[in-house]
Backbone as numpy.savetxt, mean C-alpha at the origin, in Angstrom:
# Nx Ny Nz CAx CAy CAz Cx Cy Cz
6.57 -47.36 13.96 5.41 -46.83 14.07 6.29 -45.32 14.24
6.01 -43.98 13.00 6.94 -43.12 12.93 5.95 -41.94 13.27
6.47 -41.24 13.86 5.55 -39.94 14.85 6.26 -38.92 14.15
4.85 -37.61 12.96 5.40 -36.47 12.78 5.64 -35.05 13.31
6.53 -34.28 13.44 5.70 -33.09 13.93 6.61 -32.11 12.76
5.95 -30.57 13.42 5.84 -29.62 12.81 6.32 -28.63 12.86
7.95 -28.20 12.35 8.82 -27.03 12.84 8.58 -25.56 12.13
8.38 -24.95 12.72 8.09 -23.47 11.98 9.80 -23.43 12.30
10.14 -22.63 10.74 11.94 -21.76 10.28 11.62 -20.55 10.11
11.74 -19.50 10.95 11.82 -17.97 10.45 13.24 -17.79 10.00
13.06 -17.30 9.11 14.45 -17.11 7.67 14.21 -15.37 7.48
15.29 -14.60 7.80 14.74 -12.99 6.96 15.15 -12.62 5.87
14.27 -11.92 5.12 14.82 -11.86 3.33 15.58 -10.29 3.67
15.25 -9.49 2.33 15.44 -7.86 2.14 14.15 -8.02 1.43
13.31 -6.58 1.59 11.76 -6.19 1.15 13.08 -4.88 0.41
12.44 -4.74 -0.35 12.49 -3.78 -1.61 11.68 -1.92 -1.51
10.47 -3.37 -2.08 8.84 -2.64 -2.00 7.00 -2.84 -1.54
6.84 -2.13 -1.53 5.50 -2.40 -1.43 4.37 -2.18 -2.79
3.41 -2.84 -2.10 2.89 -3.30 -3.81 1.07 -3.43 -4.04
-0.16 -2.87 -4.06 -1.27 -2.10 -2.48 -2.17 -2.02 -4.41
-3.24 -3.50 -3.78 -4.27 -3.42 -4.76 -5.40 -2.89 -3.50
-5.34 -0.85 -3.22 -6.70 -1.12 -2.89 -7.77 -0.96 -3.15
-9.47 -1.29 -2.48 -10.67 -1.12 -3.02 -11.18 0.13 -2.96
-10.95 0.37 -3.93 -11.42 2.45 -2.64 -13.00 1.67 -3.07
-13.65 2.59 -2.01 -14.72 2.67 -2.26 -15.72 4.12 -3.08
-15.14 5.07 -1.60 -15.19 6.50 -3.10 -14.20 6.98 -3.31
-14.15 7.19 -4.40 -12.91 8.48 -5.36 -13.14 9.48 -5.37
-14.22 9.98 -4.62 -14.23 11.33 -4.53 -13.11 11.74 -2.74
-13.01 10.78 -2.40 -12.05 11.04 -1.90 -10.04 11.35 -1.70
-10.08 12.08 -3.50 -8.94 12.47 -3.31 -9.20 12.83 -4.70
-8.33 13.49 -4.31 -7.55 14.75 -5.41 -6.39 15.18 -5.70
-7.10 15.20 -7.64 -5.72 15.32 -7.96 -4.95 16.04 -8.93
-4.13 16.89 -8.83 -3.64 17.87 -9.20 -4.50 19.42 -8.85
-4.85 19.17 -7.63 -6.09 20.18 -6.46 -7.22 20.33 -7.61
-7.68 18.54 -8.58 -8.99 18.97 -8.74 -9.99 17.77 -7.88
-10.97 17.92 -7.44 -11.18 16.52 -6.10 -11.46 15.25 -7.97
-11.10 14.49 -7.38 -11.42 13.04 -8.34 -12.83 12.68 -8.16
-13.71 12.98 -8.85 -14.97 12.63 -8.74 -15.34 10.93 -8.85
-14.79 10.18 -9.50 -15.20 9.36 -10.90 -13.33 8.24 -10.96
-12.23 9.01 -10.00 -11.39 8.42 -9.95 -10.55 8.07 -11.45
-11.53 9.75 -12.02 -10.74 9.01 -13.54 -9.28 9.44 -13.70
-9.37 10.32 -12.57 -7.79 11.40 -12.64 -6.65 10.54 -12.19
-6.42 10.26 -11.13 -6.22 8.92 -9.90 -5.22 8.29 -11.05
-3.88 8.02 -10.58 -2.79 7.56 -11.29 -2.68 5.97 -11.15
-2.69 4.56 -11.19 -2.43 3.65 -10.67 -3.37 3.14 -9.88
-4.78 3.95 -11.09 -6.22 2.98 -10.92 -6.27 1.57 -11.92
-6.54 -0.05 -11.26 -6.70 -0.76 -11.59 -8.45 -0.61 -11.85
-9.15 -0.86 -12.73 -10.79 -1.04 -12.09 -11.09 -0.42 -11.00
-11.85 -1.36 -10.13 -11.72 -0.83 -9.18 -10.76 -0.44 -7.86
-10.06 -0.39 -8.28 -8.57 -0.44 -7.32 -7.83 0.46 -7.24
-6.81 0.84 -6.61 -5.91 1.81 -6.39 -4.77 0.93 -6.56
-3.61 1.22 -7.59 -2.95 0.13 -7.22 -1.35 0.32 -7.29
-0.69 1.96 -6.31 0.45 1.60 -6.41 1.73 0.44 -5.73
2.91 0.61 -6.70 3.94 0.25 -5.71 4.62 1.15 -5.34
5.51 1.30 -3.47 5.57 2.51 -3.59 7.63 1.40 -2.71
8.50 2.26 -3.30 10.18 1.78 -3.10 9.42 1.91 -1.16
9.94 1.21 -1.21 10.23 0.97 1.34 10.62 1.78 1.30
11.95 2.42 1.18 12.85 3.42 1.99 12.64 4.17 1.55
12.30 5.03 0.34 12.43 6.52 -0.25 10.58 6.61 -0.35
9.23 5.98 -0.04 8.64 6.08 0.49 8.37 7.10 -1.36
7.99 6.78 -3.05 7.90 7.11 -4.14 7.33 5.83 -4.17
5.98 6.58 -5.47 5.25 6.00 -6.21 5.89 4.72 -6.72
6.13 4.31 -7.91 6.88 3.36 -9.08 6.05 3.82 -10.29
7.13 4.26 -10.85 5.08 5.04 -12.40 4.59 6.23 -12.24
5.64 6.70 -10.92 4.01 8.14 -11.01 4.75 8.88 -11.97
3.37 10.04 -12.31 3.33 10.58 -13.32 4.48 11.61 -13.20
5.82 12.68 -13.48 5.65 13.33 -12.81 5.06 14.96 -12.56
5.03 15.50 -12.14 4.35 16.30 -12.01 3.01 16.57 -11.23
2.61 15.45 -10.98 1.55 14.88 -10.78 1.18 14.98 -9.15
0.90 15.88 -9.07 0.08 15.27 -6.58 -1.03 14.48 -7.24
-0.96 14.33 -5.64 -2.55 13.62 -4.63 -2.98 14.90 -3.30
-3.92 14.73 -3.20 -4.52 14.10 -1.42 -4.95 12.74 -1.80
-4.75 11.83 -0.16 -5.89 10.63 -0.80 -6.38 10.50 1.03
-7.58 9.87 0.20 -8.37 9.30 1.97 -9.18 8.56 1.18
-9.40 7.75 1.26 -9.96 6.42 0.62 -10.63 5.98 1.85
-11.75 5.36 1.30 -12.17 4.63 1.98 -12.18 3.11 2.01
-11.05 2.23 2.70 -10.68 0.34 1.60 -11.32 -0.02 2.87
-11.12 -0.56 4.21 -11.81 -1.13 5.01 -11.13 -2.73 4.76
-11.19 -4.01 5.30 -11.07 -4.60 4.54 -10.41 -5.36 2.86
-10.58 -3.87 2.03 -10.93 -5.18 0.25 -9.56 -4.61 -0.65
-8.55 -4.95 0.72 -7.49 -4.88 -0.09 -6.29 -5.65 0.24
-5.28 -6.45 -0.41 -3.75 -7.05 -0.80 -2.47 -5.94 -0.68
-1.31 -6.71 0.05 -0.07 -5.36 0.08 0.57 -6.54 0.45
1.91 -6.26 -0.28 3.09 -7.30 -1.27 4.35 -6.96 -0.08
4.75 -7.46 -0.18 5.99 -7.21 0.04 6.65 -7.39 -0.99
7.72 -7.05 -1.01 8.66 -7.36 -2.79 9.83 -7.19 -2.28
10.92 -8.02 -3.40 12.14 -8.30 -2.68 12.58 -7.10 -3.88
14.45 -6.30 -4.34 14.61 -5.96 -5.38 14.14 -6.20 -6.56
13.66 -7.95 -7.06 13.68 -8.33 -8.03 11.83 -8.50 -8.40
11.38 -7.14 -7.21 10.45 -7.68 -6.95 8.92 -8.64 -7.25
10.06 -9.66 -6.45 9.04 -11.54 -5.75 8.57 -11.46 -5.28
7.64 -11.51 -4.58 6.88 -11.94 -3.25 7.10 -12.38 -2.68
7.61 -11.58 -1.52 8.16 -12.15 -0.57 7.06 -12.58 0.80
6.15 -12.32 1.24 5.08 -12.25 1.96 4.08 -10.83 1.58
2.43 -11.70 1.70 1.54 -10.01 1.47 0.40 -11.55 3.17
-0.73 -10.08 2.79 -1.47 -9.62 3.56 -2.50 -9.26 2.42
-3.68 -8.81 3.66 -4.80 -8.78 2.80 -5.94 -8.51 4.27
-6.85 -7.53 4.06 -7.58 -7.15 4.50 -7.90 -5.42 4.78
-7.01 -5.39 6.78 -7.25 -4.44 7.17 -5.46 -3.18 6.08
-6.31 -1.34 6.04 -4.72 -1.47 5.44 -4.09 -1.27 6.92
-2.00 -1.23 6.19 -1.27 -1.13 7.15 -0.92 0.01 7.89
-0.87 0.25 8.86 -0.42 1.69 9.21 0.47 2.22 8.72
1.36 1.80 7.96 2.03 3.09 7.08 1.47 3.16 5.66
0.32 3.09 5.30 -0.55 3.17 4.39 -1.42 4.67 4.22
-0.61 5.14 5.52 -1.96 5.88 6.43 -0.53 7.49 6.79
0.35 7.25 6.13 0.87 8.71 6.77 0.86 10.01 7.38
-0.70 10.32 6.52 -2.00 11.57 6.93 -2.23 11.84 7.63
-2.75 10.60 8.38 -3.54 10.97 9.24 -3.08 9.70 10.23
-4.43 9.25 11.12 -4.66 7.63 11.44 -5.80 6.86 10.29
-5.45 6.12 9.93 -6.38 5.65 9.08 -7.36 4.15 9.52
-7.20 3.83 11.27 -8.12 3.07 12.10 -8.01 1.38 11.13
-7.44 1.55 10.19 -7.47 -0.27 9.41 -7.95 -0.19 8.32
-9.24 1.28 8.00 -9.62 1.38 7.02 -9.57 1.88 6.70
-8.40 3.55 6.14 -8.41 4.41 4.92 -6.67 4.55 4.94
-6.38 4.53 3.54 -5.45 4.93 3.17 -5.72 7.10 2.99
-4.45 7.52 3.71 -4.76 8.51 4.06 -3.33 9.34 3.87
-3.00 10.08 2.18 -2.42 10.56 1.99 -1.58 11.80 1.73
-0.29 11.82 0.94 -0.27 13.09 -0.44 1.08 13.00 -0.47
0.75 13.45 -2.14 2.28 12.68 -2.61 1.97 14.11 -4.08
3.85 14.12 -2.76 3.87 15.40 -4.23 4.35 14.73 -6.07
5.30 16.18 -5.72 4.82 16.00 -7.73 5.60 15.37 -8.50
6.35 15.44 -7.72 7.72 13.98 -7.36 7.64 12.62 -7.16
6.24 12.19 -6.92 5.90 10.55 -6.96 6.18 10.43 -5.02
7.11 11.21 -4.47 7.05 10.81 -3.26 6.12 11.05 -1.85
5.65 9.74 -1.61 4.75 9.82 -0.16 4.87 11.23 0.96
4.49 11.65 1.82 4.40 13.33 1.83 4.89 12.14 3.75
5.55 12.67 4.84 5.50 11.45 6.16 5.32 9.94 5.89
6.58 9.95 4.77 6.31 8.13 4.76 7.29 7.42 6.03
6.64 6.35 6.52 7.32 5.74 7.38 7.07 4.40 7.34
8.04 3.39 6.91 8.03 1.91 6.67 7.18 1.09 8.69
6.85 0.29 8.20 6.14 -0.46 10.15 6.09 -2.11 8.92
6.44 -2.54 8.80 6.46 -3.97 8.12 6.05 -4.90 9.91
5.27 -4.25 10.87 4.64 -5.77 11.90 4.06 -5.97 10.82
2.28 -5.72 10.47 1.48 -5.95 9.97 1.99 -7.70 9.67
3.25 -7.00 8.57 4.04 -8.59 7.67 4.20 -10.31 8.54
5.00 -9.86 9.60 5.31 -9.92 10.56 4.45 -11.27 12.01
3.47 -10.74 11.57 2.29 -11.21 12.35 2.11 -13.01 12.39
2.30 -13.96 12.59 1.36 -15.32 12.67 0.16 -16.11 12.29
-0.36 -17.01 11.83 -1.39 -16.56 11.54 -1.92 -16.78 10.54
-1.03 -16.33 9.32 -1.56 -16.67 7.16 -1.70 -18.12 6.56
């Protein structure tokens, strides 16, 4: 007779990007170049009903952000989001879904329900701060 046990091994991996897929409830809660984005048509990186930025963790710069474009975002997402940490080659290292990670709300307290941020003309998120704690929790 043999017995089997499960072992959990902790592995450290370097991550470079956060790729987000935020299911936006109300596009009118965004502003692009000073104009209210009533139906979400002005917002860069919109894919169907989601806002999908890829953010450089170190700099807070959004990849492929159109130069000269500014945005103020206060999107209600609640648990309609998917957030992936990517390595330098943009391969998925870890992903979580559900509530909005706190680092997606540097512009105010999002309470896990909102993406709140201001994006400058260089594509950088104001007051960007990395918090990887939600990605390190057990239970996935």
